[in-house]
XYZ file of C-alpha atoms in Angstrom:
719
model
C 131.464 130.602 88.409
C 132.320 134.292 88.521
C 135.575 133.812 90.442
C 137.359 132.838 87.234
C 137.022 136.452 86.062
C 138.884 138.022 88.982
C 142.248 139.628 88.312
C 145.194 138.408 90.413
C 145.218 141.537 92.533
C 141.482 141.506 93.176
C 141.094 138.318 95.200
C 139.175 139.080 98.405
C 141.496 140.141 101.203
C 144.558 140.524 98.983
C 146.594 143.659 99.611
C 149.577 145.269 97.910
C 152.076 143.713 100.321
C 150.872 140.205 99.422
C 150.772 140.924 95.674
C 154.148 142.455 94.908
C 154.633 139.951 92.086
C 151.071 140.217 90.755
C 150.936 141.333 87.144
C 148.236 143.128 85.211
C 146.554 140.548 82.928
C 145.935 143.196 80.264
C 149.535 144.328 79.698
C 151.633 141.796 81.632
C 153.298 144.452 83.799
C 153.405 144.523 87.631
C 150.687 146.576 89.286
C 151.747 149.978 90.641
C 151.147 151.172 94.202
C 148.514 153.595 92.892
C 146.519 150.654 91.543
C 146.084 149.308 95.078
C 145.136 152.733 96.447
C 142.409 153.082 93.830
C 141.333 149.459 94.329
C 140.473 150.206 97.964
C 138.349 153.153 96.833
C 136.641 150.979 94.217
C 135.782 148.332 96.797
C 134.011 151.003 98.847
C 131.612 151.818 95.976
C 128.003 150.577 96.344
C 128.241 148.605 93.087
C 131.051 146.403 94.414
C 128.506 144.355 96.386
C 126.886 143.335 93.074
C 130.134 142.278 91.347
C 129.699 138.498 91.555
C 125.995 138.648 90.697
C 126.721 140.775 87.630
C 129.439 138.442 86.314
C 127.200 135.410 86.839
C 124.325 137.034 84.943
C 126.667 138.156 82.162
C 127.878 134.566 81.789
C 124.492 132.856 81.938
C 121.932 135.289 80.452
C 119.884 133.258 77.919
C 119.339 136.258 75.649
C 122.851 137.690 76.061
C 121.336 140.858 77.565
C 121.766 142.062 81.159
C 120.102 145.133 82.678
C 121.897 147.063 85.422
C 119.785 149.413 87.527
C 121.447 151.923 89.841
C 121.508 155.511 91.023
C 124.065 158.156 90.007
C 127.250 157.938 92.059
C 127.021 154.169 92.642
C 130.104 153.479 90.491
C 128.314 151.705 87.652
C 129.868 153.779 84.834
C 133.446 153.028 85.924
C 133.196 149.470 87.308
C 130.835 147.724 84.857
C 133.205 148.381 81.882
C 136.173 146.989 83.823
C 134.312 143.833 84.793
C 133.175 143.370 81.202
C 136.815 143.674 80.071
C 137.796 140.971 82.578
C 134.924 138.813 81.297
C 136.020 139.269 77.684
C 139.637 138.475 78.564
C 138.659 135.322 80.454
C 136.420 134.166 77.598
C 139.218 134.732 75.086
C 137.137 137.026 72.875
C 139.184 137.955 69.823
C 136.995 140.489 67.968
C 137.257 143.915 69.530
C 136.753 143.511 73.256
C 134.388 145.868 75.051
C 132.716 149.030 73.724
C 130.987 151.387 76.162
C 128.656 154.079 74.810
C 127.935 157.428 76.445
C 125.320 160.006 75.376
C 127.873 162.842 75.744
C 131.364 162.923 74.171
C 132.842 164.612 77.250
C 131.561 161.802 79.467
C 133.235 159.192 77.225
C 136.547 161.067 77.427
C 136.338 161.588 81.185
C 135.479 157.949 81.905
C 138.283 156.651 79.668
C 140.808 158.733 81.623
C 139.445 157.582 84.961
C 139.138 153.891 84.070
C 142.608 153.722 82.502
C 143.964 155.100 85.783
C 142.007 152.575 87.862
C 143.103 149.639 85.655
C 146.752 150.767 85.741
C 146.842 150.883 81.949
C 147.953 153.378 79.311
C 145.257 155.495 77.692
C 145.292 154.924 73.944
C 146.628 151.372 74.245
C 144.517 148.890 76.228
C 141.924 151.545 77.152
C 140.823 154.190 74.634
C 138.030 156.484 73.551
C 136.321 157.638 70.353
C 134.685 161.058 70.257
C 134.154 163.573 67.429
C 137.464 164.576 65.825
C 139.444 162.441 68.268
C 140.106 158.697 68.127
C 142.416 157.649 70.952
C 142.520 153.897 70.334
C 145.051 151.427 68.991
C 145.298 147.882 67.655
C 145.511 146.473 71.206
C 142.607 148.452 72.675
C 140.489 146.082 74.745
C 138.136 148.627 76.307
C 136.800 151.558 74.288
C 134.559 154.384 75.493
C 132.574 155.856 72.629
C 130.022 158.579 71.948
C 126.832 156.665 71.135
C 126.256 158.571 67.877
C 129.674 157.517 66.555
C 128.895 153.877 67.289
C 125.546 154.246 65.519
C 127.406 155.614 62.479
C 129.735 152.595 62.590
C 126.830 150.158 62.891
C 125.045 151.807 59.956
C 128.172 151.460 57.803
C 128.715 147.725 58.407
C 126.825 144.493 58.191
C 125.820 143.058 61.549
C 126.041 145.153 64.694
C 129.627 146.426 64.718
C 132.974 145.198 66.035
C 132.567 144.350 69.737
C 132.248 141.305 71.985
C 130.542 143.061 74.887
C 128.583 146.272 74.358
C 127.689 148.445 77.355
C 124.942 151.007 76.689
C 125.370 153.409 79.592
C 123.041 156.142 80.872
C 120.203 155.094 78.565
C 117.725 156.986 80.765
C 119.025 160.165 79.064
C 117.133 158.933 75.967
C 119.519 160.143 73.267
C 118.482 159.380 69.679
C 121.515 157.148 69.109
C 121.014 155.176 72.325
C 117.342 154.513 71.575
C 118.074 153.471 67.994
C 120.991 151.213 68.961
C 118.668 149.381 71.343
C 116.095 148.969 68.569
C 118.679 147.636 66.092
C 120.162 145.232 68.657
C 116.765 143.926 69.683
C 115.832 143.300 66.047
C 119.204 141.631 65.354
C 118.628 138.962 68.039
C 121.995 138.418 69.715
C 121.618 134.637 69.781
C 121.755 134.570 65.973
C 124.996 136.586 65.790
C 128.443 134.944 65.598
C 130.821 135.044 68.554
C 128.268 134.875 71.396
C 128.164 138.676 72.021
C 126.787 140.282 75.176
C 124.868 143.524 75.720
C 124.711 145.338 79.067
C 122.094 148.099 79.410
C 122.799 150.465 82.316
C 120.081 152.852 83.479
C 118.468 154.702 86.344
C 115.857 152.683 88.321
C 113.088 154.965 87.007
C 113.453 153.508 83.481
C 113.752 149.893 84.634
C 110.119 148.778 83.953
C 110.167 150.183 80.415
C 113.513 148.538 79.611
C 112.455 145.222 81.090
C 109.381 145.162 78.862
C 111.335 146.290 75.768
C 114.045 143.634 76.124
C 111.696 140.775 77.066
C 112.436 140.435 80.806
C 116.214 139.852 80.803
C 118.067 139.343 84.116
C 118.438 142.537 86.178
C 121.260 143.465 88.536
C 120.193 145.964 91.189
C 122.908 148.160 92.691
C 122.561 148.980 96.412
C 122.128 152.615 97.404
C 125.083 154.632 98.635
C 125.472 154.671 102.424
C 124.155 157.673 104.264
C 120.993 159.695 104.001
C 119.716 161.954 101.280
C 119.315 165.561 102.458
C 115.813 166.924 102.884
C 115.374 169.410 100.020
C 114.820 173.020 100.976
C 112.348 174.652 98.578
C 111.913 178.356 97.841
C 108.397 179.762 98.126
C 108.630 181.492 94.750
C 110.816 181.102 91.680
C 113.479 183.869 91.705
C 113.329 186.394 88.882
C 117.127 186.225 88.510
C 118.233 182.588 88.723
C 121.922 183.386 88.318
C 121.920 185.921 91.151
C 119.960 183.563 93.426
C 122.383 180.711 92.741
C 125.417 182.946 93.347
C 124.053 184.193 96.673
C 123.329 180.623 97.792
C 126.911 179.568 96.989
C 128.389 182.579 98.798
C 126.230 181.824 101.838
C 127.607 178.274 101.985
C 131.142 179.610 101.715
C 130.576 182.132 104.523
C 129.244 179.388 106.813
C 132.421 177.443 106.009
C 130.537 174.129 105.894
C 132.698 171.325 104.390
C 132.172 169.828 100.949
C 132.103 170.853 97.309
C 129.100 172.542 95.674
C 127.210 171.550 92.510
C 125.033 174.238 90.900
C 122.454 173.401 88.208
C 121.335 176.173 85.836
C 119.323 175.815 82.576
C 121.764 177.066 79.919
C 125.419 177.520 78.983
C 124.912 181.296 78.927
C 123.703 181.303 82.538
C 126.539 178.967 83.545
C 129.078 181.442 82.127
C 127.405 184.409 83.847
C 127.308 182.561 87.161
C 130.983 181.554 86.934
C 132.035 185.121 86.084
C 130.063 186.532 89.001
C 131.305 183.926 91.497
C 134.919 184.311 90.371
C 134.686 188.017 91.227
C 132.968 187.473 94.568
C 134.791 184.495 96.114
C 138.076 186.379 96.252
C 136.537 188.946 98.607
C 135.180 186.397 101.109
C 136.653 186.602 104.602
C 137.102 182.845 105.052
C 139.972 180.686 106.215
C 142.018 178.802 103.650
C 142.264 179.271 99.883
C 139.455 180.795 97.828
C 136.968 178.343 96.268
C 137.660 177.184 92.692
C 134.784 177.971 90.314
C 134.560 175.442 87.474
C 132.077 175.448 84.550
C 130.863 172.092 83.219
C 129.144 172.064 79.823
C 129.909 170.695 76.314
C 131.363 173.978 75.085
C 134.073 173.855 77.737
C 135.822 170.904 76.066
C 138.484 168.837 77.782
C 138.944 171.528 80.429
C 136.163 169.762 82.382
C 138.827 167.369 83.704
C 139.843 170.174 86.070
C 136.979 168.943 88.282
C 138.959 165.816 89.128
C 142.329 167.505 89.664
C 143.483 167.993 93.255
C 145.559 171.108 92.677
C 144.757 172.197 96.224
C 142.774 169.640 98.194
C 141.862 172.265 100.813
C 140.152 174.512 98.257
C 136.419 174.058 97.852
C 135.207 173.338 94.296
C 132.075 175.034 92.989
C 130.988 173.248 89.792
C 128.356 175.090 87.735
C 126.569 172.912 85.186
C 123.246 171.973 83.562
C 121.533 168.760 82.376
C 124.920 167.355 81.274
C 125.660 166.375 84.902
C 122.251 164.994 85.804
C 123.573 161.432 85.576
C 127.190 161.733 84.350
C 130.295 163.231 86.002
C 129.925 161.970 89.569
C 131.984 163.851 92.160
C 132.212 162.015 95.511
C 133.307 165.232 97.247
C 130.046 167.081 96.438
C 127.986 167.665 99.577
C 125.819 170.594 98.510
C 123.455 170.977 95.540
C 121.749 174.140 94.316
C 119.107 173.301 91.718
C 117.179 175.718 89.479
C 114.800 172.887 88.479
C 114.867 173.974 84.822
C 116.571 172.992 81.592
C 116.904 174.756 78.238
C 116.530 172.326 75.345
C 116.300 172.626 71.568
C 113.063 171.050 70.329
C 112.538 170.591 66.588
C 109.153 171.255 65.010
C 108.926 169.215 61.765
C 105.889 171.118 60.470
C 107.813 174.386 60.185
C 111.345 172.918 60.052
C 112.466 175.029 62.986
C 114.037 174.603 66.399
C 112.612 176.171 69.531
C 114.649 176.936 72.620
C 112.317 175.553 75.285
C 112.816 176.421 78.951
C 110.998 173.722 80.888
C 110.956 171.897 84.248
C 113.307 168.953 84.603
C 111.743 165.515 85.115
C 111.148 164.005 88.553
C 113.848 161.460 87.712
C 116.379 164.257 87.075
C 115.347 166.142 90.220
C 115.880 163.042 92.355
C 119.247 162.357 90.693
C 120.375 165.899 91.498
C 119.314 165.572 95.136
C 121.171 162.268 95.443
C 124.437 164.060 94.635
C 124.396 165.414 98.205
C 123.794 162.005 99.809
C 126.182 161.101 102.606
C 126.723 160.613 106.324
C 125.924 163.132 107.585
C 123.858 164.323 104.628
C 124.752 167.545 102.859
C 122.243 170.112 101.666
C 119.998 170.562 98.643
C 118.507 173.965 97.888
C 115.785 173.972 95.218
C 115.200 177.418 93.713
C 111.503 176.648 93.145
C 108.398 175.704 95.178
C 107.715 172.052 95.923
C 104.435 172.260 93.988
C 106.385 173.293 90.861
C 107.940 169.812 90.581
C 104.882 167.893 91.731
C 102.478 169.552 89.285
C 104.557 170.401 86.193
C 107.435 167.916 85.968
C 107.142 164.690 83.900
C 108.283 161.429 85.474
C 111.142 160.753 83.014
C 113.306 162.862 80.651
C 111.738 163.482 77.256
C 112.985 161.054 74.543
C 115.189 163.036 72.169
C 113.910 160.951 69.245
C 110.623 162.830 69.694
C 112.335 166.230 69.772
C 115.078 166.238 67.114
C 115.190 166.556 63.340
C 114.987 162.931 62.182
C 116.554 163.376 58.722
C 120.002 162.095 59.840
C 118.322 159.187 61.665
C 116.221 158.190 58.639
C 119.310 158.406 56.414
C 121.080 155.911 58.704
C 118.055 153.611 58.802
C 117.902 153.637 55.012
C 121.599 152.822 54.924
C 120.850 149.800 57.087
C 118.262 148.839 54.437
C 115.325 149.150 56.763
C 112.715 150.031 54.178
C 110.202 151.750 56.452
C 111.669 153.692 59.407
C 108.362 153.367 61.212
C 108.885 149.600 61.446
C 112.072 149.870 63.535
C 111.512 149.202 67.234
C 111.833 152.258 69.463
C 111.425 152.652 73.199
C 109.107 155.512 72.197
C 108.018 155.783 68.580
C 108.625 159.142 66.859
C 105.631 161.049 65.563
C 104.584 159.878 62.052
C 104.656 163.459 60.756
C 108.280 163.817 61.904
C 109.271 160.693 59.964
C 107.317 161.831 56.906
C 108.952 165.256 56.977
C 112.391 163.609 57.195
C 111.608 161.386 54.201
C 110.319 164.387 52.242
C 113.476 166.395 52.953
C 115.718 163.505 51.901
C 113.689 163.126 48.718
C 114.143 166.832 47.915
C 117.897 166.375 48.430
C 117.868 163.485 45.889
C 119.043 161.089 48.617
C 116.221 158.630 47.772
C 115.399 156.885 44.510
C 111.951 156.278 43.011
C 111.477 153.208 45.231
C 112.239 155.135 48.417
C 115.627 153.462 48.902
C 118.916 155.302 49.145
C 120.142 156.654 45.833
C 123.839 156.598 44.946
C 123.990 160.188 46.144
C 122.217 159.217 49.371
C 124.808 156.520 50.087
C 127.587 159.114 49.823
C 125.648 161.588 51.990
C 125.320 158.963 54.716
C 129.124 158.641 54.865
C 129.544 162.179 56.192
C 129.210 163.063 59.904
C 127.117 166.075 58.871
C 123.424 166.977 58.563
C 122.149 165.781 55.136
C 121.692 169.308 53.752
C 125.242 170.301 54.693
C 126.640 167.062 53.257
C 124.722 167.799 50.018
C 126.232 171.309 49.840
C 129.712 169.823 50.344
C 129.160 167.315 47.525
C 127.791 170.080 45.265
C 131.017 172.009 45.829
C 132.800 169.273 43.850
C 130.701 170.262 40.832
C 131.110 174.005 41.371
C 134.848 173.886 42.051
C 134.825 175.378 45.570
C 135.624 172.332 47.728
C 138.351 174.039 49.754
C 136.020 176.805 50.925
C 133.088 174.465 51.514
C 135.232 172.152 53.668
C 136.056 175.097 55.897
C 132.441 176.201 56.008
C 131.129 172.712 56.826
C 133.570 172.442 59.731
C 132.719 175.899 61.043
C 128.942 175.419 60.787
C 129.254 172.158 62.727
C 131.782 173.079 65.418
C 132.253 176.852 65.690
C 129.321 178.962 64.443
C 130.995 182.335 64.938
C 129.899 185.017 67.400
C 127.215 184.003 69.893
C 127.368 186.852 72.413
C 127.624 190.655 72.177
C 131.064 192.317 72.223
C 132.319 193.372 75.661
C 133.847 196.658 74.521
C 134.301 198.953 71.523
C 137.745 197.504 70.795
C 136.352 193.967 70.575
C 133.504 195.168 68.348
C 136.030 196.762 65.961
C 138.099 193.567 65.820
C 134.951 191.594 65.020
C 133.911 193.961 62.223
C 137.311 193.435 60.603
C 136.430 189.731 60.225
C 133.038 190.317 58.613
C 132.705 189.652 54.893
C 130.536 191.616 52.493
C 128.917 188.449 51.120
C 127.328 187.475 54.430
C 127.786 185.260 57.465
C 128.896 182.137 55.594
C 131.831 183.925 53.987
C 132.529 185.609 57.337
C 132.912 182.175 58.922
C 135.479 181.225 56.280
C 137.287 184.504 56.921
C 137.274 183.885 60.693
C 138.739 180.394 60.210
C 141.495 181.580 57.867
C 142.432 184.401 60.241
C 142.470 181.903 63.125
C 144.869 179.637 61.224
C 147.062 182.606 60.275
C 147.229 183.577 63.964
C 148.742 180.163 64.706
C 145.546 179.060 66.482
C 146.358 181.600 69.170
C 144.127 181.555 72.247
C 144.673 185.245 73.050
C 143.696 186.171 69.481
C 140.350 184.388 69.969
C 139.737 185.925 73.386
C 140.268 189.453 72.062
C 137.509 188.887 69.476
C 135.015 186.986 71.638
C 135.592 183.713 69.770
C 135.563 180.238 71.305
C 139.130 178.933 70.971
C 138.202 175.312 71.809
C 135.401 175.348 69.196
C 137.742 176.692 66.500
C 140.268 173.967 67.334
C 137.469 171.423 66.932
C 136.587 172.961 63.555
C 140.223 172.584 62.474
C 140.162 168.885 63.419
C 136.804 168.310 61.730
C 137.980 169.963 58.525
C 140.923 167.563 58.389
C 138.582 164.634 59.037
C 136.240 165.694 56.231
C 139.144 166.175 53.823
C 140.442 162.709 54.651
C 136.978 161.242 54.050
C 136.674 162.958 50.650
C 140.073 161.594 49.639
C 139.092 158.102 50.782
C 135.926 158.015 48.676
C 137.815 159.657 45.786
C 135.819 162.861 45.438
C 137.416 165.691 43.421
C 139.051 168.579 45.291
C 139.791 172.151 44.213
C 142.411 174.801 44.838
C 141.669 177.679 47.265
C 140.129 180.671 45.505
C 138.306 182.473 48.313
C 137.606 186.104 47.486
C 137.393 185.866 43.702
C 134.134 186.757 41.965
C 133.818 183.289 40.417
C 134.400 181.588 43.767
C 131.777 183.846 45.328
C 129.120 182.671 42.848
C 130.252 179.025 43.030
C 130.056 179.006 46.810
C 126.533 180.429 46.683
C 125.503 177.720 44.203
C 126.904 174.963 46.427
C 125.035 176.351 49.444
C 121.750 176.685 47.557
C 122.119 173.075 46.325
C 121.921 171.862 49.921
C 119.959 174.602 51.677
C 117.170 175.476 49.221
C 114.738 174.395 51.956
C 116.067 177.269 54.063
C 115.439 180.377 51.978
C 113.494 183.490 52.969
C 112.373 186.724 51.263
C 112.233 190.186 52.795
C 108.599 191.028 52.106
C 108.531 194.722 52.978
C 112.147 195.938 52.753
C 112.489 196.331 56.530
C 113.997 192.959 57.414
C 110.808 190.961 57.987
C 111.590 187.676 56.237
C 108.922 185.263 55.042
C 110.205 181.674 55.134
C 109.344 179.890 51.900
C 108.497 176.452 53.284
C 105.867 177.907 55.643
C 104.431 181.318 56.369
C 106.419 182.213 59.448
C 108.051 185.634 59.548
C 111.455 186.062 61.171
C 114.192 188.653 61.601
C 117.943 188.450 61.262
C 119.959 187.424 64.323
C 121.534 190.289 66.314
C 124.935 188.769 65.468
C 124.285 188.684 61.708
C 126.811 190.756 59.761
C 123.987 192.545 57.913
C 122.674 193.855 61.242
C 126.031 195.232 62.356
C 126.510 197.373 59.236
C 126.000 201.085 59.516
C 122.697 202.533 58.326
C 121.200 203.053 55.822
C 122.284 199.555 54.695
C 119.204 197.797 53.279
C 118.589 194.159 54.291
C 119.180 191.740 51.402
C 115.900 190.862 49.624
C 116.584 187.089 49.403
C 118.635 185.120 51.948
C 119.720 181.584 52.695
C 119.935 180.770 56.403
C 121.497 177.974 58.463
C 119.114 177.968 61.429
C 115.662 179.277 62.252
C 115.011 179.332 65.970
C 111.629 180.122 67.486
C 112.598 181.994 70.596
C 111.986 185.392 72.124
C 113.502 187.099 69.066
C 112.325 184.587 66.403
C 115.474 184.912 64.332
C 117.437 183.523 61.398
C 121.085 182.824 62.188
C 124.069 182.534 59.829
C 122.571 184.271 56.820
C 123.867 185.101 53.329
C 122.302 186.870 50.371
C 121.381 184.810 47.305
C 119.778 185.540 43.944
C 116.318 184.030 43.338
C 117.447 182.929 39.845
C 119.940 180.641 41.560
C 117.174 179.056 43.637
C 115.033 178.419 40.555
C 118.000 176.927 38.730
C 119.200 174.564 41.488
C 116.145 173.560 43.538
C 114.039 170.617 42.293
C 111.080 171.899 40.206
C 108.567 169.962 42.305
C 109.911 171.661 45.439
C 108.891 175.059 44.080
C 105.493 173.663 43.073
C 104.918 172.263 46.571
C 105.597 175.532 48.386
C 102.608 176.964 50.291
C 100.764 179.778 48.485
C 102.495 183.144 48.807
C 103.702 186.044 46.715
C 107.205 184.583 46.977
C 106.069 181.291 45.438
C 104.230 183.103 42.638
C 107.319 185.191 41.930
C 109.576 182.113 41.785
C 107.229 180.171 39.515
C 106.927 183.171 37.200
C 110.706 183.478 37.205
C 111.006 179.783 36.366
C 108.716 180.217 33.347
C 110.702 183.242 32.151
C 113.992 181.360 32.530
C 112.530 178.338 30.717
C 111.269 180.539 27.846
C 114.612 182.309 27.657
C 116.394 178.966 27.519
C 114.045 177.725 24.759
C 114.611 180.858 22.695
C 118.350 180.552 23.160
C 118.297 176.920 21.985
C 116.117 177.854 18.993
C 118.496 180.657 18.044
C 121.454 178.312 18.358
C 119.769 175.693 16.151
C 118.969 178.299 13.496
C 122.518 179.650 13.573
C 124.106 176.297 12.929
C 121.329 174.827 10.856
C 122.116 176.360 7.436
C 125.615 174.916 7.048
C 124.231 171.490 7.912
C 121.638 171.773 5.142
C 124.232 172.869 2.636
C 126.309 169.816 3.363
């Protein structure tokens, strides 16, 4: 049955010499010589042995769902989408072909580039991708790689389950919020009741297979054979090194000195440590007395943008690659040339606490599933090496079996907003692989209610419907909508883009000259206005990379902010929201911008209780300090900290700080926050002060109205 899906150049035993006239069924053009070179490499992948079984199951699955279980590096992320495209073409599907989701935007981009090359097609035509601020698809796109959160946004905005004939949910063992929710929505939709006979393929690591099988009701499973060769025996350190970066660097240099063949993959917990490791290695590898060119040191993390494609470029095939990464490459970004793995065994993750509305940076052991996936990267014949910078007991005693579900660790307000948009009355009733904590869902509902996104029945209000249109956190979307009322849309568009994509300075200046250049960008009104000033200066520089480097700014992030700002402007025009002319710097604009921010961020206000910079957060009784990179901290003494501030983030970490902070007036908070919000604040001197201020403002308003009535009352009587 499955043979009908084979392309003309993929018949068993067919080679390029016998297929000179074979044409690509997707674009009607003859196959290139490179196609046949890549085809031989594809046939050598472990997954190729399961090709016919997969196509048979995809054709005959009673529920329309097929599970694919395989290890990293087996070829499942590149081959399954191509086979699904062949299936859709053979079936004559006319909707929108095949959509493949990835939990990371960079993975979607990378796979689209690789698969377009393997299929001998043009990226942006038959094969495309959709990631934040970049849609590289066209009217003839048959195979689309997509960030899972973007697809969730699309599904929430339409009836049914979106525009696709075959949907591939890849790397679901990473347990992203969007991936888990898409599975719940698809399970509840029941594919057999949907028009067009759609298919869903769920691709995961074998460790999650039992849970998925139970969730989907025992659908057919395709098991991918293991890669040939043996897995290296891990070498464990007796103790955890005090300096992980230094230990990782020394391990890499030792491999280079031994001149053993193969590329190196280094796992560290955070982007900061990745950058430090790359800087150190780049200095050291040039001094090594080894034959051949110096190793290429390549960082791999979300902040590095499209530059991650350098991993796959053969600029000098004789040069060893040293790729330094974190959890991003646990399951994605397979590199067949990797023979050596150095693993710290840790990951740094943001975990949201709904009770105090704060994120914690948690350094924790990776799961056993992740540890095994990392070790498998060095599988081969002969096997490579795997150095674990931790004792064996560390993994056995402290590591969970599977990665933590992100739906249990993130702020659920955006998720609940999408569920309400889908008209699911009670978010708790939606099926999840792992159900979020009830208090997290309740806190999300409470926050949306404060933002006026819900009506009296708990459904989305008209305002809530508009908020759900924006690819922004609900509080930021509310501030952007409020800017329409306060006539500061231009500035708020810039700020929304910057807060989302490029939140300013995140590391200390390297020298006095850089510090002086940074201070020139700071604004007297606080960090929010400083972000607007940074963006405007960036645009005036012509988006110059050297300009950013001199000031310690992330050029790629600022470019993303520029794209996002254009996307938000286009969205506001589409839904016919009013715009305003630029007025940044004027006194009126200063007040209007503060009002717009308070309208969305009144839940994130703090008061300096003792005049020394110890801020009491209003929604709970935690005390925090300003971030070291806050503009108020960099001012020369004796500058006094502002008494009342609005903040963007509160992170519980070693310094327990508020980041991106601006001064506000408490009168503005009383005026713009819902009255019942102030009443529901926990007892504190700050709450008492605000309630007293509210009474005074109410009395003042009553007296003003009474005076106005008396002033105009006499003429009315005379008439």
